[in-house]
PDB file of C-alpha atoms in Angstrom:
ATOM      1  CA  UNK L   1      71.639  84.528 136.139  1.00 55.00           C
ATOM      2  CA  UNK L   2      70.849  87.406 133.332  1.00 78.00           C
ATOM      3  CA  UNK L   3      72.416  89.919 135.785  1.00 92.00           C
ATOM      4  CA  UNK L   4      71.355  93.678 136.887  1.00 95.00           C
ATOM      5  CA  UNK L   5      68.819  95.023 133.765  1.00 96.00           C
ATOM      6  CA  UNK L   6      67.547  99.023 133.493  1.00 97.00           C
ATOM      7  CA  UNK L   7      64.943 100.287 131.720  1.00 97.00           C
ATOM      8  CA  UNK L   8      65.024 102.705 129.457  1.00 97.00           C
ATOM      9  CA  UNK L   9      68.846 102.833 128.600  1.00 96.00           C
ATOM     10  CA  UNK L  10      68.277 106.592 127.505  1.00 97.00           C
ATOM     11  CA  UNK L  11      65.701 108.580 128.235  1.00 97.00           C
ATOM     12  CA  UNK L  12      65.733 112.381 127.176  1.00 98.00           C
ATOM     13  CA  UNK L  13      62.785 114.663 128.774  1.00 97.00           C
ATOM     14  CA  UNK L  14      62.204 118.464 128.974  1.00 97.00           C
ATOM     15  CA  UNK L  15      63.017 120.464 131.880  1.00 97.00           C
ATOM     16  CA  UNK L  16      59.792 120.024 134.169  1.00 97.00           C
ATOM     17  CA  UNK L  17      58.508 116.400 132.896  1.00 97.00           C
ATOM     18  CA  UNK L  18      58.751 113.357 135.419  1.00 98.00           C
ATOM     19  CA  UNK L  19      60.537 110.385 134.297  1.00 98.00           C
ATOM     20  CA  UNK L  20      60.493 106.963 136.148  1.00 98.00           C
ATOM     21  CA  UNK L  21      63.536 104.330 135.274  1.00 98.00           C
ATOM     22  CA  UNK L  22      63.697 100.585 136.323  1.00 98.00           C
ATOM     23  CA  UNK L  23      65.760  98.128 137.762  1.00 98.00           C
ATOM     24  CA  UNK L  24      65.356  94.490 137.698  1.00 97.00           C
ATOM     25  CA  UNK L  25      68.325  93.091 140.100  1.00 96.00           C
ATOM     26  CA  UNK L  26      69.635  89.475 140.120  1.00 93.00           C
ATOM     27  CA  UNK L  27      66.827  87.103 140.884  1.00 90.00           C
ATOM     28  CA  UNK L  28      68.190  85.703 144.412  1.00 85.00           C
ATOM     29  CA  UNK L  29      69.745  89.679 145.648  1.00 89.00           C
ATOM     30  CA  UNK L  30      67.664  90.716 148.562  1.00 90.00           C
ATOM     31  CA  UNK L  31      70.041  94.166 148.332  1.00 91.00           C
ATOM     32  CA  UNK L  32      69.456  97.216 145.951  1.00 94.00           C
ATOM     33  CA  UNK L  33      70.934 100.356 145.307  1.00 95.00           C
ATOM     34  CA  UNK L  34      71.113 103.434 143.249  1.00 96.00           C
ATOM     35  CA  UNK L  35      73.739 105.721 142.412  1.00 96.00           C
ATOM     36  CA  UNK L  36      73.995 108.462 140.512  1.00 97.00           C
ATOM     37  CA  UNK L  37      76.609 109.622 138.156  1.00 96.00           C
ATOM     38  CA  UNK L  38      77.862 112.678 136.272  1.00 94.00           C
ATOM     39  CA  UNK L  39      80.137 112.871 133.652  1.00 90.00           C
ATOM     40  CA  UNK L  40      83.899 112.464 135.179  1.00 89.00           C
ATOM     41  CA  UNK L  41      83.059 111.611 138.578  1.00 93.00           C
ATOM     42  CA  UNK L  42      82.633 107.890 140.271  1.00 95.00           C
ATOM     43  CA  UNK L  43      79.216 107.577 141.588  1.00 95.00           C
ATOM     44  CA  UNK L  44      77.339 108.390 143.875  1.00 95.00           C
ATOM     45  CA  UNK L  45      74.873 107.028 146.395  1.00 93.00           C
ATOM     46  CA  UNK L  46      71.084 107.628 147.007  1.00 95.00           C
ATOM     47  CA  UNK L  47      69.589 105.095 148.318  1.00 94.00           C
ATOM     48  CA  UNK L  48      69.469 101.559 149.523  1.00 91.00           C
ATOM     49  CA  UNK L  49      66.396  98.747 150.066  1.00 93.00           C
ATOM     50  CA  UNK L  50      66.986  95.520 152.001  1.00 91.00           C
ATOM     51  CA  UNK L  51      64.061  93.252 150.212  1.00 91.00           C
ATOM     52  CA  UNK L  52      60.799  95.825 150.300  1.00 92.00           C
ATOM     53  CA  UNK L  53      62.533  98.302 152.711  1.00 92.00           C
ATOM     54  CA  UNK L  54      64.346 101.321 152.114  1.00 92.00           C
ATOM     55  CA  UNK L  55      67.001 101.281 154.767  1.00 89.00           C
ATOM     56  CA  UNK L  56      69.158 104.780 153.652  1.00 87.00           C
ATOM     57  CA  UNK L  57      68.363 107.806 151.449  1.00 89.00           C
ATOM     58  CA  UNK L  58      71.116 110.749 150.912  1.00 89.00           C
ATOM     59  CA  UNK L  59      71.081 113.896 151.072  1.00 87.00           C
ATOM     60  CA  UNK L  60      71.021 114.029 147.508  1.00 82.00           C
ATOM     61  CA  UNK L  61      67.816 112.265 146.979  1.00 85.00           C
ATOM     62  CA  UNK L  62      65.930 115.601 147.179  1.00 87.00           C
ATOM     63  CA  UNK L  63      61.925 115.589 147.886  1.00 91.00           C
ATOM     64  CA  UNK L  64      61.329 115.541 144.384  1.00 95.00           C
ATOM     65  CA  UNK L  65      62.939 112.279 143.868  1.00 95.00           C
ATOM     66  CA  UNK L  66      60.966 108.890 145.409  1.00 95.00           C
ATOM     67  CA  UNK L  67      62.159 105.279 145.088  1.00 96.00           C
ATOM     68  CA  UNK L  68      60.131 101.908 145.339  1.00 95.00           C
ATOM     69  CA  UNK L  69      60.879  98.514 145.643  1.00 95.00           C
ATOM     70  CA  UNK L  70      57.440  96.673 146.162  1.00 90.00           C
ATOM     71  CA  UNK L  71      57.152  93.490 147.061  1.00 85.00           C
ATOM     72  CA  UNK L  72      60.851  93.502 147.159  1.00 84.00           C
ATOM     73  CA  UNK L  73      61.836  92.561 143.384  1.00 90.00           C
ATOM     74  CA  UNK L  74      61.862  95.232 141.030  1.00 96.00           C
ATOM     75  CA  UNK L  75      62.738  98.775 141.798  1.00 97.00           C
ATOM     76  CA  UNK L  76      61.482 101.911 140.109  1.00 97.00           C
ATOM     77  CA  UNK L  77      62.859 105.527 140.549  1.00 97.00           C
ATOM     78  CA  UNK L  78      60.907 108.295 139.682  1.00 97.00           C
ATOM     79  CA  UNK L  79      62.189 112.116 139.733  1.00 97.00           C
ATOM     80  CA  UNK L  80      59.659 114.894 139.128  1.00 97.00           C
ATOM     81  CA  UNK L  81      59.887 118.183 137.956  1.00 97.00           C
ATOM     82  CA  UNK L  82      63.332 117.241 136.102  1.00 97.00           C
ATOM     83  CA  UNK L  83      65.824 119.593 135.972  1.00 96.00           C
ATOM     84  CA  UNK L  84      68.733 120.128 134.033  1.00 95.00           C
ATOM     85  CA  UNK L  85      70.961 119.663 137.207  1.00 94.00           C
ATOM     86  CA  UNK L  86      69.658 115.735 137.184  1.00 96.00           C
ATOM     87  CA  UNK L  87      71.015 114.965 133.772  1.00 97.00           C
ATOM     88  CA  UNK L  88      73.219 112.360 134.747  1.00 96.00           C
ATOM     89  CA  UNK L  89      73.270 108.189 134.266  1.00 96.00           C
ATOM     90  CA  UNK L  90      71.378 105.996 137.168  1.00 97.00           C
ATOM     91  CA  UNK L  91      72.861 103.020 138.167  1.00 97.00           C
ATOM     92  CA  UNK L  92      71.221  99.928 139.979  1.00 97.00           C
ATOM     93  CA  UNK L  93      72.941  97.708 142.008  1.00 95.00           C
ATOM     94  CA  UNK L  94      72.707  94.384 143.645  1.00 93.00           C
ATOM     95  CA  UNK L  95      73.939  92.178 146.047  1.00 90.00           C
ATOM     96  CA  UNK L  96      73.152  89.261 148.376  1.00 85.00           C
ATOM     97  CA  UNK L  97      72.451  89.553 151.894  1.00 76.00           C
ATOM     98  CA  UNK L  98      74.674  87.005 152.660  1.00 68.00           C
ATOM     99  CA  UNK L  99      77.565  89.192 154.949  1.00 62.00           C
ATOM    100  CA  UNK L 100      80.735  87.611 153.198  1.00 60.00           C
ATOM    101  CA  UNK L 101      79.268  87.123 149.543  1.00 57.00           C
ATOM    102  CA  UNK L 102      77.770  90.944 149.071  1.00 73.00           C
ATOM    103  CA  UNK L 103      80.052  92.017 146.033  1.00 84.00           C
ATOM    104  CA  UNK L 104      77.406  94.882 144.155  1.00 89.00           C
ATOM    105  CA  UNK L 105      76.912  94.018 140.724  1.00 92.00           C
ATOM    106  CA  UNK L 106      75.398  97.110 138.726  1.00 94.00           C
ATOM    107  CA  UNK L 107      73.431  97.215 135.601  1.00 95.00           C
ATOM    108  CA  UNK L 108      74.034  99.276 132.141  1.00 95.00           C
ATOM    109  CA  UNK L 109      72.455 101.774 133.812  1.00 96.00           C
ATOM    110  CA  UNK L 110      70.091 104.811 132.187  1.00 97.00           C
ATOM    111  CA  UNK L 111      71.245 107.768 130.515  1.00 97.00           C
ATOM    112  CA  UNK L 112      69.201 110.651 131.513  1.00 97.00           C
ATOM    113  CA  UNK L 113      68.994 114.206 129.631  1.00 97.00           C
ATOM    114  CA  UNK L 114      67.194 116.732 130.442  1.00 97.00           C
ATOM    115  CA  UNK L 115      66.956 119.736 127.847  1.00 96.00           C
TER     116      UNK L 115
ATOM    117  CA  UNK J   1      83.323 111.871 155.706  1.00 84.00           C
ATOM    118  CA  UNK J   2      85.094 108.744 153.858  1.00 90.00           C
ATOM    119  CA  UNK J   3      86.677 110.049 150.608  1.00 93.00           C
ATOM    120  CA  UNK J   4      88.179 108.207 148.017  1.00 96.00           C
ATOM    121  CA  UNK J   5      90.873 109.119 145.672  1.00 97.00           C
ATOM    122  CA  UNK J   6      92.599 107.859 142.580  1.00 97.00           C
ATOM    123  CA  UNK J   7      95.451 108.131 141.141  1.00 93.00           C
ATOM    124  CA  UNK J   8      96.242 108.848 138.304  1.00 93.00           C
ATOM    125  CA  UNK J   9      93.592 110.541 136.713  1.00 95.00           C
ATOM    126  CA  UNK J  10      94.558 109.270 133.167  1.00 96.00           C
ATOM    127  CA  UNK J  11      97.160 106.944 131.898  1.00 95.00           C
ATOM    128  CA  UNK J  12      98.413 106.323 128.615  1.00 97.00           C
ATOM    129  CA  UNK J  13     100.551 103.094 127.878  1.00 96.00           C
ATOM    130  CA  UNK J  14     101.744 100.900 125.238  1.00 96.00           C
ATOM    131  CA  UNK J  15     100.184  97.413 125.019  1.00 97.00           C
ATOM    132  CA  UNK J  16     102.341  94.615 126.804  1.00 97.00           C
ATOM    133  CA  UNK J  17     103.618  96.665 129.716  1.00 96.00           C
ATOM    134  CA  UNK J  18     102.766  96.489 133.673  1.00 97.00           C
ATOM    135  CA  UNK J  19     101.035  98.783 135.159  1.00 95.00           C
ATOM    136  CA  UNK J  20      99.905  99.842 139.065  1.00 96.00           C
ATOM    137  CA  UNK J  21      96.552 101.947 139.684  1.00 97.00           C
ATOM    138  CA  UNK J  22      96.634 103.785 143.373  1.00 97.00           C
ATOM    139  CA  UNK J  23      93.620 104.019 145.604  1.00 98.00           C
ATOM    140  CA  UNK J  24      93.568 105.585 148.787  1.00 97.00           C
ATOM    141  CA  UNK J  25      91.081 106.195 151.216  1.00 96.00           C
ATOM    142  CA  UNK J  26      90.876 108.585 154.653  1.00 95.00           C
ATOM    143  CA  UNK J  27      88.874 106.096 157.296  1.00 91.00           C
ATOM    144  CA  UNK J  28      90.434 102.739 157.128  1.00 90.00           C
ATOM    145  CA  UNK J  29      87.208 101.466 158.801  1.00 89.00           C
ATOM    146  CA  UNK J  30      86.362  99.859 155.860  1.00 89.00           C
ATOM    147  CA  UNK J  31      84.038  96.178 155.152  1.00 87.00           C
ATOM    148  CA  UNK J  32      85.206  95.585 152.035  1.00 90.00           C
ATOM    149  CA  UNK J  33      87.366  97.205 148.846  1.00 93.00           C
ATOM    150  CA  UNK J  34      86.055  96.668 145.158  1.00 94.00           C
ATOM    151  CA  UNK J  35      87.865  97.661 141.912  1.00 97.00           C
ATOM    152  CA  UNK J  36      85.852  98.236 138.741  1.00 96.00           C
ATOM    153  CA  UNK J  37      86.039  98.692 135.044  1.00 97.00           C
ATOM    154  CA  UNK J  38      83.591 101.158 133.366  1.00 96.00           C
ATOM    155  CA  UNK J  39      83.693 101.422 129.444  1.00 94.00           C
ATOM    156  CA  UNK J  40      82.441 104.445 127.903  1.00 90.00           C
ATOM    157  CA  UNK J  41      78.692 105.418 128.278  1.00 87.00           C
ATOM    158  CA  UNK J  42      78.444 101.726 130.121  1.00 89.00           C
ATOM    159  CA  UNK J  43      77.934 100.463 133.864  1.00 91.00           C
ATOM    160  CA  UNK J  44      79.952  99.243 135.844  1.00 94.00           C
ATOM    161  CA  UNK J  45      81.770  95.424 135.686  1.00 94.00           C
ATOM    162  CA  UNK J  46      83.170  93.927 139.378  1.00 92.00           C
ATOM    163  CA  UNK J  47      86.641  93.105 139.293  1.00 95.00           C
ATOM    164  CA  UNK J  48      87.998  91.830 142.117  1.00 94.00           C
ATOM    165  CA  UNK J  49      86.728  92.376 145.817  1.00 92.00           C
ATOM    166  CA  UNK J  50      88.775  92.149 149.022  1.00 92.00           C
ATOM    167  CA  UNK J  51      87.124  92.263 152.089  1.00 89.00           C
ATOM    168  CA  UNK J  52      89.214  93.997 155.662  1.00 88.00           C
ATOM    169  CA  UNK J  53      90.729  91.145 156.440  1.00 89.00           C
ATOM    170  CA  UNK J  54      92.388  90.058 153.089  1.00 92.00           C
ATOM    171  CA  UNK J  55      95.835  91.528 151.972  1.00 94.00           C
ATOM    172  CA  UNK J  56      95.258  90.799 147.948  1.00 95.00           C
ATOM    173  CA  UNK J  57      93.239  88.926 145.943  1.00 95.00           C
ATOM    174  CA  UNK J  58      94.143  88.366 142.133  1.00 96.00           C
ATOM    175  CA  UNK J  59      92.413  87.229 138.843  1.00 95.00           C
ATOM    176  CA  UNK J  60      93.945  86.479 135.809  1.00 96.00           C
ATOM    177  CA  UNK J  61      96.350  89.613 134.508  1.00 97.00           C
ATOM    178  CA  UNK J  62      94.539  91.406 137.654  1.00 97.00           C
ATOM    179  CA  UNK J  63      96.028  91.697 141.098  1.00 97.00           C
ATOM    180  CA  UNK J  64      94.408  93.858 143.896  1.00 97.00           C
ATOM    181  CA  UNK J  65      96.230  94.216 147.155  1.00 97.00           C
ATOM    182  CA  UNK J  66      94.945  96.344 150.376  1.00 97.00           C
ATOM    183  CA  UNK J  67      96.737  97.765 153.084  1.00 96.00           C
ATOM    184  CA  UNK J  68      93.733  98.982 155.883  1.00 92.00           C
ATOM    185  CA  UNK J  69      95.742 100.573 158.024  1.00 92.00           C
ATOM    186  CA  UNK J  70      97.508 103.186 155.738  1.00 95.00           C
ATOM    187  CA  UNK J  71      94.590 102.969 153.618  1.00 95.00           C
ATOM    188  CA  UNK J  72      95.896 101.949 149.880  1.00 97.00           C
ATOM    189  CA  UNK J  73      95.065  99.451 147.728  1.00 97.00           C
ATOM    190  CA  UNK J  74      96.619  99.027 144.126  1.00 97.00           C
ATOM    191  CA  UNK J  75      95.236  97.038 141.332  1.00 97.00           C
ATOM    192  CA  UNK J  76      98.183  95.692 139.440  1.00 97.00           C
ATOM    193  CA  UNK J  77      97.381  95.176 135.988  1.00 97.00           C
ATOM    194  CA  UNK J  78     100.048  92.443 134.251  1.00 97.00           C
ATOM    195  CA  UNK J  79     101.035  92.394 129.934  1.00 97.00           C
ATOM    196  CA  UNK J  80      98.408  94.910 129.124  1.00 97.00           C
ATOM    197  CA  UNK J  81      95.898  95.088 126.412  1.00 97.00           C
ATOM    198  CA  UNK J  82      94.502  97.425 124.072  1.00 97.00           C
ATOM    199  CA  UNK J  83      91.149  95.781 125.448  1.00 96.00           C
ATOM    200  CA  UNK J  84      91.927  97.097 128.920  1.00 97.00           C
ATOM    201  CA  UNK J  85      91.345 100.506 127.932  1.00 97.00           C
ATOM    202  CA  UNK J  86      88.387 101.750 129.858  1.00 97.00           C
ATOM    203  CA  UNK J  87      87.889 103.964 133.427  1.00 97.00           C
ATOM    204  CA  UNK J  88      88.921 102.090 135.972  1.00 98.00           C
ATOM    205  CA  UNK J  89      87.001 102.585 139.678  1.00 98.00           C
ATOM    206  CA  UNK J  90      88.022 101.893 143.439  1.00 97.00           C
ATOM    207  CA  UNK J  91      85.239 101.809 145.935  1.00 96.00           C
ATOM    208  CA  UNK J  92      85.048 100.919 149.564  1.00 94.00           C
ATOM    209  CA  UNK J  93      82.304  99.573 151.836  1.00 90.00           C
ATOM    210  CA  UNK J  94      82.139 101.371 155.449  1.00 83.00           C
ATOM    211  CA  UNK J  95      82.740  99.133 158.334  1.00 77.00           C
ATOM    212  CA  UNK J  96      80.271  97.711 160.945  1.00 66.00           C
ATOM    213  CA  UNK J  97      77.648  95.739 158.684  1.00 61.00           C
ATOM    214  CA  UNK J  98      77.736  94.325 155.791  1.00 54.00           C
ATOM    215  CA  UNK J  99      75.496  96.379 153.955  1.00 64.00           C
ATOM    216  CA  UNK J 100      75.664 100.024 153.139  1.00 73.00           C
ATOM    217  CA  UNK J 101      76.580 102.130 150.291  1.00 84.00           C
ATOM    218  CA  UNK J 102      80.020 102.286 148.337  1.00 91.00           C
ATOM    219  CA  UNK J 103      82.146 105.412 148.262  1.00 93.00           C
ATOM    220  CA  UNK J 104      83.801 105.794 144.804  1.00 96.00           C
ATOM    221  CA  UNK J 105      86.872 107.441 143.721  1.00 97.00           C
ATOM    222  CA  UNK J 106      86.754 109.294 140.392  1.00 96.00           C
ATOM    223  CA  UNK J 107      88.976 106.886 138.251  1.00 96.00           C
ATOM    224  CA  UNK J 108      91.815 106.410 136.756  1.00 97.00           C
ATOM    225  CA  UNK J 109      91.158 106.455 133.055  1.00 97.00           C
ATOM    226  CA  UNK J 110      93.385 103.867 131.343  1.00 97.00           C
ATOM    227  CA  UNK J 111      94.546 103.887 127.502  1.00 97.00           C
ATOM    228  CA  UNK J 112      96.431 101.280 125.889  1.00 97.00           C
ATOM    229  CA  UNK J 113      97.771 101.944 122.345  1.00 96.00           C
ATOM    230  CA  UNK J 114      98.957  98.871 120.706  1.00 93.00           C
TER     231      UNK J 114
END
C-alpha cells in the first residue's frame, strides 16, 4: 500500500494556459475525490467517481474544469483557461467502497499558481 | 447547507500539556466524523474516524469523542509535543450512504513550543 500519489507537486502556469494534475489512489479504492483548497480555509469539494463514474460535481467545478477517471484507476483533472482565481492546492482522495471501512485518505496534493 | 466550524482558530501551548480542539457542525445527519492533521504546504493525514453511531474513538495521545445530536465532537490531544504542531481539520460525511463528499471546517492551527 504506497498510498494516495499526485502529480506534479507544483505546477506554476500563466494566466490562460491549461494544466492537467494526476492522481493515482490506493490500488484496491474504488472511491475518488477532489477537493480544492485555498490558503486558510479546509477544503473543498468538486467532485466524486465511484470506479469509472463520476457520481457528483459542485458548483464550483465550473465548465472550464473536466475530470476523468478511465477505466476506473487513475484520475486526471484538467482546468483550462487558468485563472488567477484557481491558484489554490488540489487534493485527491480515496476510499473503499466498503460502507463501514470508507475513511478518505488524501495525497500530498498539487500546488497550483497561476501568475 | 452543512457547515462546519472550528474552534479555536489558533492555539499556542507549551509542550507536555492537555489540550481539547472543538468541532461543531449544524445538521447532525451525519455518516461519519474524521479529524485530520495538515502540516504546512502538505496533504492531509487521517486521524481518527468515528462513524454516527460511535461516542469516541481514541489512538495513542489522541482521543476523538462525538455527540450527534448537539453536534460536537472534540479531539483531545494528551502530553503534547512540539511534533504536534501542525493545522488540525474536522470533517463530516452527510448521512444516507456511505459515500459522498466531506465538509471541512477551517482548522484549528496548533503550536507547541517546547
Amino acid at each position: 500500500d504506497t498510498g494516495v500519489s499526485q502529480d506534479p507537486r507544483h505546477k506554476i502556469t500563466k494566466r490562460g494556459q491549461n494544466v492537467t494534475f494526476r492522481c493515482d489512489p490506493i490500488s484496491e479504492h474504488n472511491r475518488l475525490y477532489w477537493y480544492r483548497q485555498t490558503l486558510g480555509q479546509g477544503p473543498e469539494f468538486l467532485t466524486y467517481f465511484q470506479n469509472e463514474a463520476q457520481l457528483e460535481k459542485s458548483r464550483l467545478l465550473s465548465d472550464r474544469f473536466s475530470a476523468e477517471r478511465p477505466k476506473g484507476s487513475f484520475s486526471t483533472l484538467e482546468i483550462q483557461r487558468t485563472e488567477q482565481g484557481d491558484s489554490a492546492m488540489y487534493l485527491c482522495a480515496s476510499s473503499r467502497l466498503a460502507p463501514i471501512y470508507n475513511e478518505q485518505f488524501f495525497g500530498p496534493g498539487t500546488r497550483l499558481t497561476v501568475l | 447547507k452543512q457547515e462546519v466550524t472550528q474552534i479555536p482558530a489558533a492555539l499556542s501551548v507549551p509542550e507536555g500539556e492537555n489540550l481539547v480542539l472543538n468541532c461543531s457542525f449544524t445538521d447532525s445527519a451525519i455518516y461519519n466524523l474524521q479529524w485530520f492533521r495538515q502540516d504546512p504546504g502538505k496533504g492531509l493525514t487521517s486521524l481518527l474516524l468515528i462513524q454516527s453511531s460511535q461516542r469516541e474513538q481514541t489512538s495513542g495521545r489522541l482521543n476523538a469523542s462525538l455527540d450527534k445530536s448537539s453536534g460536537r465532537s472534540t479531539l483531545y490531544i494528551a502530553a503534547s509535543q512540539p511534533g504536534d504542531s501542525a493545522t488540525y481539520l474536522c470533517a463530516v460525511k452527510p448521512g444516507g450512504t456511505s459515500y459522498g463528499k466531506l465538509t471541512f471546517g477551517q482548522g484549528t492551527i496548533l503550536t507547541v513550543h517546547p
